[in-house]
Coordinates of C-alpha atoms in Angstrom, one line a residue:
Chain A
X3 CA 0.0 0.0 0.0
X4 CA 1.2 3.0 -1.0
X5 CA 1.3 6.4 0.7
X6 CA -2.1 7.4 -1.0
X7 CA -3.6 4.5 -0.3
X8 CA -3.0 4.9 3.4
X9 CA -4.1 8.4 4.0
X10 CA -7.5 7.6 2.3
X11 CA -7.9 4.4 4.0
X12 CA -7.3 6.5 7.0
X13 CA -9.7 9.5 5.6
X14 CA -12.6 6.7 5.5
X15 CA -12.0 5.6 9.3
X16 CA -9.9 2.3 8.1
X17 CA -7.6 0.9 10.3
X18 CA -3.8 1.5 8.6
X19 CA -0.6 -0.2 9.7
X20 CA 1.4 3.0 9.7
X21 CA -0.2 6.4 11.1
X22 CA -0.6 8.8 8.0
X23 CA 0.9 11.9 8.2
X24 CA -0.1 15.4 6.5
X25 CA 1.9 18.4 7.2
X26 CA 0.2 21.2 6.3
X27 CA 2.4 23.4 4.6
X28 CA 1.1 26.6 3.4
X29 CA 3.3 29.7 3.2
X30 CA 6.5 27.5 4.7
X31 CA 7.0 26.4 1.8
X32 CA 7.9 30.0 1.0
X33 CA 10.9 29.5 3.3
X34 CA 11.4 26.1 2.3
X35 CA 12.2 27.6 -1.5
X36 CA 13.8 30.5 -0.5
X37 CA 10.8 32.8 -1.5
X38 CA 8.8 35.4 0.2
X39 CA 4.9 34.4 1.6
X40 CA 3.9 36.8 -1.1
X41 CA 6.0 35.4 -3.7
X42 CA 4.8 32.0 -3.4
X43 CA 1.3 32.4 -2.7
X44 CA 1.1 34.6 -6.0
X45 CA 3.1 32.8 -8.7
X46 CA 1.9 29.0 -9.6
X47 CA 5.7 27.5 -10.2
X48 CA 6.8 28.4 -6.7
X49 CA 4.1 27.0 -5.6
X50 CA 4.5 23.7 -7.5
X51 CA 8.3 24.0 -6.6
X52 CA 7.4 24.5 -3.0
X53 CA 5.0 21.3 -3.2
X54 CA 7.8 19.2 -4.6
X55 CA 10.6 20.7 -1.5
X56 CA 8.0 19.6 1.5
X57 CA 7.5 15.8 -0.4
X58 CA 10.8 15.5 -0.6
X59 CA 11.9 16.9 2.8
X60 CA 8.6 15.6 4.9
X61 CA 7.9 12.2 3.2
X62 CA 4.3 12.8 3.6
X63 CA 1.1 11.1 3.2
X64 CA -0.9 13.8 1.9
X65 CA -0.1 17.6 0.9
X66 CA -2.0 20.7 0.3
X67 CA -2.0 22.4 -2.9
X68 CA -1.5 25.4 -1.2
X69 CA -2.7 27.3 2.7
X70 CA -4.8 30.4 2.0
X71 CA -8.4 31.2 3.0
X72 CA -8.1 34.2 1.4
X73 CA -8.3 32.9 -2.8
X74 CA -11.9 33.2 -2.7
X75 CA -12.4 36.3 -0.4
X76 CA -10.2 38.1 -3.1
X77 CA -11.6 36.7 -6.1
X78 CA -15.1 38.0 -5.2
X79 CA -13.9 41.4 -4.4
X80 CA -12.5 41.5 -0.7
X81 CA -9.0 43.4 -0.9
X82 CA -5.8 41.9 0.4
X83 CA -3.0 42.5 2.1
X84 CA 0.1 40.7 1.4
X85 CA 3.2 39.7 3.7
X86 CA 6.6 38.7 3.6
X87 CA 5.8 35.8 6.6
X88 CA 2.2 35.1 6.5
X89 CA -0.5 34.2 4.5
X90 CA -2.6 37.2 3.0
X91 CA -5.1 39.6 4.6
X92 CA -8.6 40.8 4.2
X93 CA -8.4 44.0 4.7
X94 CA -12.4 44.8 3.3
X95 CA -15.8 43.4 3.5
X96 CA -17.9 44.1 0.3
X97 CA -21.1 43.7 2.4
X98 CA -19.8 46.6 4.5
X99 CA -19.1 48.8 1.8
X100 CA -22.5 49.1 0.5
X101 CA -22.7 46.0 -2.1
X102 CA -25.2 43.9 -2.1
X103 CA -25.0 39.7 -2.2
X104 CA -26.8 39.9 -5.8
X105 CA -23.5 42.2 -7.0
X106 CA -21.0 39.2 -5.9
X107 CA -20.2 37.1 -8.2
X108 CA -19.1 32.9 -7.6
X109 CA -15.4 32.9 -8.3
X110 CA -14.7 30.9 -11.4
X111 CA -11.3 29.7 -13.3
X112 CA -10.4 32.7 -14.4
X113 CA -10.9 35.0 -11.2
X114 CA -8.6 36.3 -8.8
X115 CA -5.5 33.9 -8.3
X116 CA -7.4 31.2 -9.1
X117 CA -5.9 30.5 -12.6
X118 CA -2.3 30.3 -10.4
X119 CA -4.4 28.1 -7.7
X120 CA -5.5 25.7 -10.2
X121 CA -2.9 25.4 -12.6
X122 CA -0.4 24.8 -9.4
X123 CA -3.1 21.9 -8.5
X124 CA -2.9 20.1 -11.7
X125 CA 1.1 20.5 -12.1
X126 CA 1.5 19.1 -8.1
X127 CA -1.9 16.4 -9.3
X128 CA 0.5 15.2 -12.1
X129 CA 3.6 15.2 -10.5
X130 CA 3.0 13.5 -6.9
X131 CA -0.8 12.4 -7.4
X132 CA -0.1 8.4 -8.1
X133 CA 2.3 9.1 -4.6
X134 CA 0.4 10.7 -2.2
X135 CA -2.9 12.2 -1.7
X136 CA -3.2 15.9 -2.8
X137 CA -5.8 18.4 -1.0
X138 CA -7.6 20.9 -2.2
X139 CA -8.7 23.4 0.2
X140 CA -11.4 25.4 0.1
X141 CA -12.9 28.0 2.5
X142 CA -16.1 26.9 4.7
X143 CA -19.3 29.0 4.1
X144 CA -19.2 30.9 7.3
X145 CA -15.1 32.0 7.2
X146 CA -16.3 33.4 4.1
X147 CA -19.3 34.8 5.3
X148 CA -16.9 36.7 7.6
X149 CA -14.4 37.8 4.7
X150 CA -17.8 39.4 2.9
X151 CA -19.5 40.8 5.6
X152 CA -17.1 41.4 8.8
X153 CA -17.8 41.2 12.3
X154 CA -21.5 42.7 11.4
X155 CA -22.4 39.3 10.5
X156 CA -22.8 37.9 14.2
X157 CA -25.0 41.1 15.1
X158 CA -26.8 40.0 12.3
X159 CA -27.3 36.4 13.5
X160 CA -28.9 37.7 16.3
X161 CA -31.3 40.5 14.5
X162 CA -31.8 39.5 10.9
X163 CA -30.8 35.5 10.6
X164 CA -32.7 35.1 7.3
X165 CA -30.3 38.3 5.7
X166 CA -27.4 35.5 7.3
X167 CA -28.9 32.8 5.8
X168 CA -29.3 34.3 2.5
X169 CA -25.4 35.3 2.7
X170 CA -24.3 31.7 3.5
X171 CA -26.8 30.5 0.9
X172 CA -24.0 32.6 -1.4
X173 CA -21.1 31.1 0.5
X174 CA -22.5 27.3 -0.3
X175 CA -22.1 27.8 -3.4
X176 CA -19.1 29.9 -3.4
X177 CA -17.8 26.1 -2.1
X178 CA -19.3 23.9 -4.0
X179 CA -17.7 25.5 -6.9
X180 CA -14.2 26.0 -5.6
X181 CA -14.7 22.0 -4.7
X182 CA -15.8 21.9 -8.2
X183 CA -12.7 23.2 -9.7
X184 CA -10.4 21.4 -7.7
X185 CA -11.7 18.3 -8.0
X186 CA -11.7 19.0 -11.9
X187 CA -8.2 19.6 -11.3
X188 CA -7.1 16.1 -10.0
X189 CA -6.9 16.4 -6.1
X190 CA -7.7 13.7 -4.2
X191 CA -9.3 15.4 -0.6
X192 CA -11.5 18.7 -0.8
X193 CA -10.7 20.4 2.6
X194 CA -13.3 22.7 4.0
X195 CA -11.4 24.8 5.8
X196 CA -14.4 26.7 8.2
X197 CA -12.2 28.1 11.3
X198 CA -14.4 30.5 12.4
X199 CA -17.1 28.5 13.3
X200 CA -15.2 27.5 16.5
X201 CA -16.1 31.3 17.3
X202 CA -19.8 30.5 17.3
X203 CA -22.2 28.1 20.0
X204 CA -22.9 24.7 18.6
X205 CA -26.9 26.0 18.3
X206 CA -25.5 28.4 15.7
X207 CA -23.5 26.0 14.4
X208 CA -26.5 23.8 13.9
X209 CA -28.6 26.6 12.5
X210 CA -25.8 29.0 10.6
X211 CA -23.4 26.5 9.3
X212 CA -24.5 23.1 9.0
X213 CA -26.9 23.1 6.6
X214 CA -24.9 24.8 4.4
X215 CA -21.6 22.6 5.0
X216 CA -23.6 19.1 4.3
X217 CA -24.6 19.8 0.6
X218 CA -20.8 20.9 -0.4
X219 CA -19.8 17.1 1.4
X220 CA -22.7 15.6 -0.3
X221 CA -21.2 17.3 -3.8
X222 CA -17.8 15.9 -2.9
X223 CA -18.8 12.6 -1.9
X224 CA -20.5 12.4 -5.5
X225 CA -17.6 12.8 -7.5
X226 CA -16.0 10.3 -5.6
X227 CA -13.3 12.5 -3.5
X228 CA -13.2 12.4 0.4
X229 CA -14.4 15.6 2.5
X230 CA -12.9 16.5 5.4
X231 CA -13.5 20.1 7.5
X232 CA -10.6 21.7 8.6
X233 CA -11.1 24.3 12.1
X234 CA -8.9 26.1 14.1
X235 CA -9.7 27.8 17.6
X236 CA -11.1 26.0 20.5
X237 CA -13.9 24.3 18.5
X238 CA -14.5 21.7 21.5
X239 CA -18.1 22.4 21.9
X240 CA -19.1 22.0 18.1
X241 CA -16.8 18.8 17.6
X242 CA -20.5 16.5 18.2
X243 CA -22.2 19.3 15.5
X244 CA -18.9 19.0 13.2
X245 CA -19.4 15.2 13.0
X246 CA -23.3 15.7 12.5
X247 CA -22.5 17.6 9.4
X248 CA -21.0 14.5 7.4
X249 CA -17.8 15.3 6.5
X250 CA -15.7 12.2 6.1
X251 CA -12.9 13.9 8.2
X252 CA -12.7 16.4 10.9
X253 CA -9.3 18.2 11.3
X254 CA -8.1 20.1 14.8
X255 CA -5.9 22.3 16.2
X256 CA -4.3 22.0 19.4
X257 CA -7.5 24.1 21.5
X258 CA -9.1 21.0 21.4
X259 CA -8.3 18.0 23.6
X260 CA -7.3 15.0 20.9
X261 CA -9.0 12.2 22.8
X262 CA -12.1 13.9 23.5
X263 CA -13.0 14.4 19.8
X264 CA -11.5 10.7 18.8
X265 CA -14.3 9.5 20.9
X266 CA -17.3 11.9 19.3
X267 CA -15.4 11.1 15.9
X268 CA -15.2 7.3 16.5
X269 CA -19.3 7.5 17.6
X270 CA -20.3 9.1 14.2
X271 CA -17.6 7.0 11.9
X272 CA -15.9 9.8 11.0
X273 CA -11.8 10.1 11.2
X274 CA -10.3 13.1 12.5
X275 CA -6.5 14.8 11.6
X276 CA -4.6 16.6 14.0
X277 CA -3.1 18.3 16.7
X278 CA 0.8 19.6 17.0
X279 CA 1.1 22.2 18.4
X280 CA 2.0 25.2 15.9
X281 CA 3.8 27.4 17.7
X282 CA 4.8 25.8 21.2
X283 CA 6.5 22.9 19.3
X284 CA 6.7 23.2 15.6
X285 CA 7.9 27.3 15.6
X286 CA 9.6 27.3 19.0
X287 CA 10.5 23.6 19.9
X288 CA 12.8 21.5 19.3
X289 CA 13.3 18.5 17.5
X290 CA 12.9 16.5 20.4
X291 CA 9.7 18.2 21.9
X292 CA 8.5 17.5 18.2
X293 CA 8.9 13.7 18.0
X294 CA 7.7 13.7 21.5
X295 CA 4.5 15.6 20.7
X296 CA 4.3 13.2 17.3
X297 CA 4.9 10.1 20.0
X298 CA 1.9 11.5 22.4
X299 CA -0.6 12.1 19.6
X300 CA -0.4 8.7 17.6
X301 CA -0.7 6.8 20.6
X302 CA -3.5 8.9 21.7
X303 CA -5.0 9.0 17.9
X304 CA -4.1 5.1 17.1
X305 CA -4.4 3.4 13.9
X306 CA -7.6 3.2 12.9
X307 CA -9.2 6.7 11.2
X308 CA -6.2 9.0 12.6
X309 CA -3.9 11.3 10.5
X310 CA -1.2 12.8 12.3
X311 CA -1.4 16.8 11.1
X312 CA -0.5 20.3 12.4
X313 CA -3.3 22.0 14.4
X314 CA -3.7 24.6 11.1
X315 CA -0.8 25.9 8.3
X316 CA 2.6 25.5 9.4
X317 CA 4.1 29.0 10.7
X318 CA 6.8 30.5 7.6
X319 CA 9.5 30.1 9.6
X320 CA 9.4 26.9 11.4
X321 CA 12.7 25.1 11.3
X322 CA 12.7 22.4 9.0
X323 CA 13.9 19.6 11.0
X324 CA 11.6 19.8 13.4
X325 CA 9.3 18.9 10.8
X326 CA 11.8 16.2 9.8
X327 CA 11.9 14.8 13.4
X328 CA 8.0 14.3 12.9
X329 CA 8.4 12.4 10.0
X330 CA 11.2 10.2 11.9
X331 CA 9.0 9.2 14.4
X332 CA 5.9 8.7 11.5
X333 CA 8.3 6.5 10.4
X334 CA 10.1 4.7 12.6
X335 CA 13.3 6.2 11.8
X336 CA 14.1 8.4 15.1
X337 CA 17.4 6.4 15.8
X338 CA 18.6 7.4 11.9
X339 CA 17.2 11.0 12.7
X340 CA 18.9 11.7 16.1
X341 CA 22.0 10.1 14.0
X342 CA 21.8 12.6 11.4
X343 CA 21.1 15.6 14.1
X344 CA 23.9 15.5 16.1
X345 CA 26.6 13.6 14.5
X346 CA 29.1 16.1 14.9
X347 CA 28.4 17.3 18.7
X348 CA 28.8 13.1 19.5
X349 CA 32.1 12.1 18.2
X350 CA 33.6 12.9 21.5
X351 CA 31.2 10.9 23.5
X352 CA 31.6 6.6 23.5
X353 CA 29.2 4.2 25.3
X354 CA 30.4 1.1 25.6
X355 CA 27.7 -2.1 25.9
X356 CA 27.3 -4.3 28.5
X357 CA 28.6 -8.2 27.1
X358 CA 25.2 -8.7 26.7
X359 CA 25.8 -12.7 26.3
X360 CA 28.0 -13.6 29.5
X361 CA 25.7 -10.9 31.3
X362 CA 25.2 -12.8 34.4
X363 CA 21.7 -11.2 34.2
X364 CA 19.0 -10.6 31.2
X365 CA 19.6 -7.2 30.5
X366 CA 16.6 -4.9 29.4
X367 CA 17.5 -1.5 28.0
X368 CA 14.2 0.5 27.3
X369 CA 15.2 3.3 25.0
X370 CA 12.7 6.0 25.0
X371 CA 12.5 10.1 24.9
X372 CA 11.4 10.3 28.6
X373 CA 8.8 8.2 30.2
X374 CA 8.0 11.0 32.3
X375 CA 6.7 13.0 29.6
X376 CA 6.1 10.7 26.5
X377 CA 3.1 8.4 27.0
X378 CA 3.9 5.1 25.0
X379 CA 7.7 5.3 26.9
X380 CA 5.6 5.5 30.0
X381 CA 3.5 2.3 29.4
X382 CA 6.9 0.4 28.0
X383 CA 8.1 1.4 31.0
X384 CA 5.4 0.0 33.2
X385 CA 5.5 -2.7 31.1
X386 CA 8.7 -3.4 31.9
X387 CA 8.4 -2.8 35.8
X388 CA 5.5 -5.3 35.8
X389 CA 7.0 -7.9 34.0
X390 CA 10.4 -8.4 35.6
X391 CA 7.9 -8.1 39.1
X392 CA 9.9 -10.8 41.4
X393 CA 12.2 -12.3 39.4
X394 CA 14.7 -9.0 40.0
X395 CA 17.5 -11.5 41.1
X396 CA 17.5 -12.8 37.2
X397 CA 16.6 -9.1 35.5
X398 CA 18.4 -6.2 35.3
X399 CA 17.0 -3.5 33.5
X400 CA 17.2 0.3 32.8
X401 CA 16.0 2.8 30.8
X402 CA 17.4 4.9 28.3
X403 CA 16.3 8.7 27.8
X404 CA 17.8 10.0 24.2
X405 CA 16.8 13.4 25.7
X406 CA 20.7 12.5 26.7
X407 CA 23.4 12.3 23.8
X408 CA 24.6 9.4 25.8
X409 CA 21.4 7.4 25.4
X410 CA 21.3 8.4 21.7
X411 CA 24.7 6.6 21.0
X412 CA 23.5 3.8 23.2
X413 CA 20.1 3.9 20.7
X414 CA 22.9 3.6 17.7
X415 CA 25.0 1.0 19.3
X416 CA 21.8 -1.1 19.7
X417 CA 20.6 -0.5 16.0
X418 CA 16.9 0.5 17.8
X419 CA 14.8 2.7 15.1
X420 CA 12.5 4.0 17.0
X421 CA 11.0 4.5 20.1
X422 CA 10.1 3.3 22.8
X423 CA 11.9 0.0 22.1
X424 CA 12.5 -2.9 24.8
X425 CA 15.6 -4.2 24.2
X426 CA 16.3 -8.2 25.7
X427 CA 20.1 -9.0 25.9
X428 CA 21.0 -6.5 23.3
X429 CA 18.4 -7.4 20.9
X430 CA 15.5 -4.6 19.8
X431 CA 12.6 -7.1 20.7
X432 CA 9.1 -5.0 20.6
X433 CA 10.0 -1.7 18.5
X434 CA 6.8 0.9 18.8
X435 CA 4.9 -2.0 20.2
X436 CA 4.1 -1.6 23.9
X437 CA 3.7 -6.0 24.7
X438 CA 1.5 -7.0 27.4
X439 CA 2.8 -7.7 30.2
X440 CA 2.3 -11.4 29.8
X441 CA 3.8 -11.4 26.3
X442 CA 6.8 -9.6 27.4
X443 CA 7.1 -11.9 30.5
X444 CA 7.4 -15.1 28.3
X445 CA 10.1 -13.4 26.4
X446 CA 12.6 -12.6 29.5
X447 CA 11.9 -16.1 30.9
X448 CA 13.1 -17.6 27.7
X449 CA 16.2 -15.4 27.8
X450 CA 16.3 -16.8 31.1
X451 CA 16.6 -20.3 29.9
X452 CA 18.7 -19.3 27.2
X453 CA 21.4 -18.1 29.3
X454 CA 20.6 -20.8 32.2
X455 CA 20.2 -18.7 34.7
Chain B
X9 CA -6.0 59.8 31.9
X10 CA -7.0 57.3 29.4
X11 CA -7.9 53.6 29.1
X12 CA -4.7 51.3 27.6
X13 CA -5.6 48.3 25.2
X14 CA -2.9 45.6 24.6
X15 CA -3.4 43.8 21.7
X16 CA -0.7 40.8 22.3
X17 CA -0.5 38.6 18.9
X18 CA 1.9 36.2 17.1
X19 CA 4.2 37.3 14.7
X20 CA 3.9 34.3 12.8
X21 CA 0.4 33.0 13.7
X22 CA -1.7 30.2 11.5
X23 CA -4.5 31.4 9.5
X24 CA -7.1 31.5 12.0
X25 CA -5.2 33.4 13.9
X26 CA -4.5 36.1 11.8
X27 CA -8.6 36.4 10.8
X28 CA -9.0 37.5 14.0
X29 CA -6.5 39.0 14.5
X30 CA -7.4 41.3 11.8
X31 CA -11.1 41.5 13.4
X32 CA -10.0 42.4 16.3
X33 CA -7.8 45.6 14.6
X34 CA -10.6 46.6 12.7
X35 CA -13.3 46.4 16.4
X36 CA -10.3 48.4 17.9
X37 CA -9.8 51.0 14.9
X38 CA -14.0 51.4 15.4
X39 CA -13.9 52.2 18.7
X40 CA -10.4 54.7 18.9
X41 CA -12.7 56.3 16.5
X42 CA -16.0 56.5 19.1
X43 CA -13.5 57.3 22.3
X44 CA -10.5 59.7 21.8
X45 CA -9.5 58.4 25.9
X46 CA -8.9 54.9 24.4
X47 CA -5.0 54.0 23.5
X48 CA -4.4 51.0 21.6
X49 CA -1.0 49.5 21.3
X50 CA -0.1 46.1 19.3
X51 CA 2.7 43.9 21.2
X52 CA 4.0 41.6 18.7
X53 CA 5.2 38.3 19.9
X54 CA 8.7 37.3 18.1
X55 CA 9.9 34.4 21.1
X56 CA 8.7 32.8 24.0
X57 CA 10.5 35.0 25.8
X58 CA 8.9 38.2 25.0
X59 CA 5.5 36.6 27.0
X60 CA 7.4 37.8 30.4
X61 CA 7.0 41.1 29.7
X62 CA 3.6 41.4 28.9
X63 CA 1.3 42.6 31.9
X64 CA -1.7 41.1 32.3
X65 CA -1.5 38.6 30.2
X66 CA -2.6 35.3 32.4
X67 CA -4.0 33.0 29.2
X68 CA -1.4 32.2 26.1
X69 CA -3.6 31.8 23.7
X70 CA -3.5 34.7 20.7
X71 CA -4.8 37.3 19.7
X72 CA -5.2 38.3 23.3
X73 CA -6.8 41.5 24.8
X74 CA -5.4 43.2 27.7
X75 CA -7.9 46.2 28.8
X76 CA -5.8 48.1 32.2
X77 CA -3.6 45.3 32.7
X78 CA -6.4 42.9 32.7
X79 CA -7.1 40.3 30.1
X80 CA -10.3 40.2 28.6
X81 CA -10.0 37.8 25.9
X82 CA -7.6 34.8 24.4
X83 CA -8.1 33.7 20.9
X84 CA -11.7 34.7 20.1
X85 CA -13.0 37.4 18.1
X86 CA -14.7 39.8 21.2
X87 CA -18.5 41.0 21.2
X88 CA -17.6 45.2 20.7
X89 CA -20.2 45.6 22.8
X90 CA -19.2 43.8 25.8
X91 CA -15.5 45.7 25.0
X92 CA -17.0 48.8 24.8
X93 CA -18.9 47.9 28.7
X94 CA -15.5 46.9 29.8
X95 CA -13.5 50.7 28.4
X96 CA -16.6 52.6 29.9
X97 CA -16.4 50.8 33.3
X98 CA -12.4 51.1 33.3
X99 CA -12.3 54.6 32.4
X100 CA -15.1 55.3 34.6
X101 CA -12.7 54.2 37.3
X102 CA -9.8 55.9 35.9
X103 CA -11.9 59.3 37.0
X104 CA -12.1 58.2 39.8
X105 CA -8.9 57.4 41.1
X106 CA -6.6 59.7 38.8
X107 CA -2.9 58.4 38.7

């Protein structure tokens, strides 16, 4: 199975050996080609280009075309502001400025950026479309109901909700035909991205948004692509109202608690994407506090209907290999990673093994990021405790943090890809596999026996 | 005597973040214009260290409103009504208690 093959198993709440993974990269990729935000976000081959940069540097599952709510705002009339770091503005509101929803027109190929949009999406379609899954993304009615009518419009809820629902009538189809277009285009996912709704109750949700949301999933659906709505904020309370809207996929940032919307997800069949932490840990972090927080969320996400994702567009700036840490632990490749890393700050250090064979004792080296903070390292850790519970006279064991450049040579020495790994006499037994306690009992009595202790 | 807004906000924030932020500059723009006592400033957010500095600020979520040292709001678009309650009640006080 291929990378494509995975995410969209993923997308339709499959179970997946491997944990997709989709880094949303927007304007970063900007950085990544040495561009402004502004430069790439207005000229199709540095978009393309920047496409090509993240698959090769990321090794993803699934990419975006591109990261701007803004293509539609501007191509119906909302002016922008462009920056060197950050997506565009919208620095007006056409329904604030005396126009009326008949004088907006539905964006087609030819408006706006579109044309640069679209060809980008059949260039990246055609050159990484039979690898991995590409994503069209579109803005949700209601963001776009923002764009067009500003703050006004939740006054408006309130005072006048038919004038709202008339406006996101509008929007609907503003969707439906940016989906359209996309889809014509090749992609593989339409995105709704509809952030703002985590602004409003889940009754408004119920009323404002969701029955204009369903029809652009049911247009989706029938031309045989998978839908997935994209929010940002602290969307906690409409995660049930998300669900109840059909998309095939919910994606969240890191407001929302990852476990609590698995559960609401898994009730309605529905996968969900999410949650690293944009700025804590992808801007600010380290590579480390990356593949801890990649660690954390797959185990709390698991296999089945999960794709590991930024909270929203990856900030311009965000060193690059703390995005390539997440795809070493994606892909069980933390040990080659750390490797890579720090070569040069550990040729002074040595670690020298124990001789594993003549060990008087089975000797269990758990290597792990820190079970103190890492939740699968924890549980191999308990594991561990548990199983070697009275026969301590037979077992020696310790863990190894690679927080420490010590425990990272160690991680070498021992040839252990990933982590957390249980390690039996020098041997990477159960590699991102926490055993049960029973399981991993029979194993260290049979080392036991092998050494005749 | 006058009523002090903070406006704390990422330098590099997602997409969301910068809609509202921009909502919230526009709500703030509206209302410098309706009170001449208000003063607005915009503390941009470069490292993690620059949070220290920033009084008031108790929730690190962004944009965030700080009306007199107090925070009002963390990464939600505010009502401009209940802002405007808050810049009438604080300045109210301010008459009070000059300096």
């Amino acid at each position: 199975m291929n990378s494509k093959e995975l995410l969209l198993r993923a997308m339709h709440n499959e179970s997946v050996e491997r944990i997709p993974w989709v880094p949303f990269v927007g304007c970063h990729a900007g950085n990544l080609i040495g561009v402004t935000a502004e430069e790439y976000f207005r000229n199709s081959d540095n978009i393309i280009r920047g496409a090509i940069k993240a698959f090769e540097e990321y090794k993803p599952d699934g990419l975006p075309v591109t990261f701007d709510l803004q293509v539609e705002a501007e191509a119906i009339g909302c002016k922008l502001v462009y920056s060197d770091k950050n997506p565009p503005s919208v620095a007006t509101h056409p329904l604030q400025e005396g126009k009326s929803i008949e004088d907006l027109k539905i964006p087609s190929e030819t408006d706006g950026r579109f044309p640069i949009v679209l060809k980008a999406a059949k260039e990246i379609c055609k050159l990484l479309g039979d690898k991995i899954a590409v994503y069209g993304l579109v803005i949700g009615p209601f963001t776009l109901a923002l764009h067009l009518k500003g703050t006004d419009i939740f006054y408006e809820m309130m005072d006048s909700p038919e004038r709202v629902y008339e406006l996101m009538r509008f929007c609907q189809k503003v969707s439906v035909n940016s989906a359209k277009m996309y889809i014509d285009a090749g992609v593989d996912v339409v995105a709704i991205v509809d952030p703002m709704t985590s602004q409003i109750s889940p009754t408004s949700f119920e009323e404002f948004v969701s029955p204009y949301l369903t029809p652009v999933f049911d247009y989706i659906r029938e031309r045989g692509k998978v839908c997935s709505l994209f929010v940002c904020g602290n969307a906690t309370k409409n995660i049930e109202s998300m669900c109840k809207s059909k998309p095939d996929n919910i994606s969240i940032d890191e407001n929302v608690d990852l476990a609590y919307a698995k559960e609401i997800c898994q009730r309605y069949g529905v996968s969900l994407g999410g949650n690293i932490k944009l700025t804590l840990t992808m801007l600010f972090g380290t590579p480390l506090d990356n593949i801890r927080e990649a660690e954390n969320l797959m185990e709390i996400g698991g296999k089945k209907g999960y794709i590991l994702s930024p909270g929203c567009d990856i900030p311009y700036d965000t060193p690059p290999e703390n995005i390539k840490a997440i795809t070493s632990a994606v892909h069980g490749e933390v040990g080659e990673f750390m490797r890579q890393d720090i070569k040069n700050s550990l040729e002074e250090i040595d670690v020298v093994l124990p001789d594993y064979k003549n060990a008087k004792k089975v000797i269990i080296d758990v290597i792990t990021l820190d079970s103190g903070s890492c939740a699968p390292c924890q549980y191999a850790v308990e594991a561990v405790k548990s199983a070697v519970e009275g026969i301590e006279d037979k077992v020696e064991w310790n863990e190894y943090k690679i927080k420490e450049k010590e425990s990272i040579i160690r991680m070498i020495k021992l040839r252990v890809p990933n982590i957390p790994t249980i390690c039996i006499d020098g041997e990477p037994v159960y590699i991102s596999v926490i055993p049960s306690v029973d399981e991993l009992r029979r194993s260290i009595e049979t080392a036991i026996k092998r050494k005749g202790i | 005597m006058g009523v002090k807004v903070d406006i704390v906000f990422l330098e590099e924030p997602c997409s969301a973040c910068l809609i509202i932020f921009n909502f919230i500059k526009e709500i703030m723009e509206r209302l410098k214009g309706k009170y001449n006592f208000l003063e607005v400033n915009y503390i941009e957010i470069k490292k993690l260290e620059d949070l220290h500095s920033i009084k008031g600020l108790e929730v690190e979520k962004f944009p965030a409103i700080i009306i007199d040292g107090e925070q009002i709001s963390a990464g939600t678009i505010p009502d401009i009504g209940e802002i405007e309650k808050i810049i009438s009640l604080k300045y109210r006080e301010a008459l009070r208690c000059p300096g």
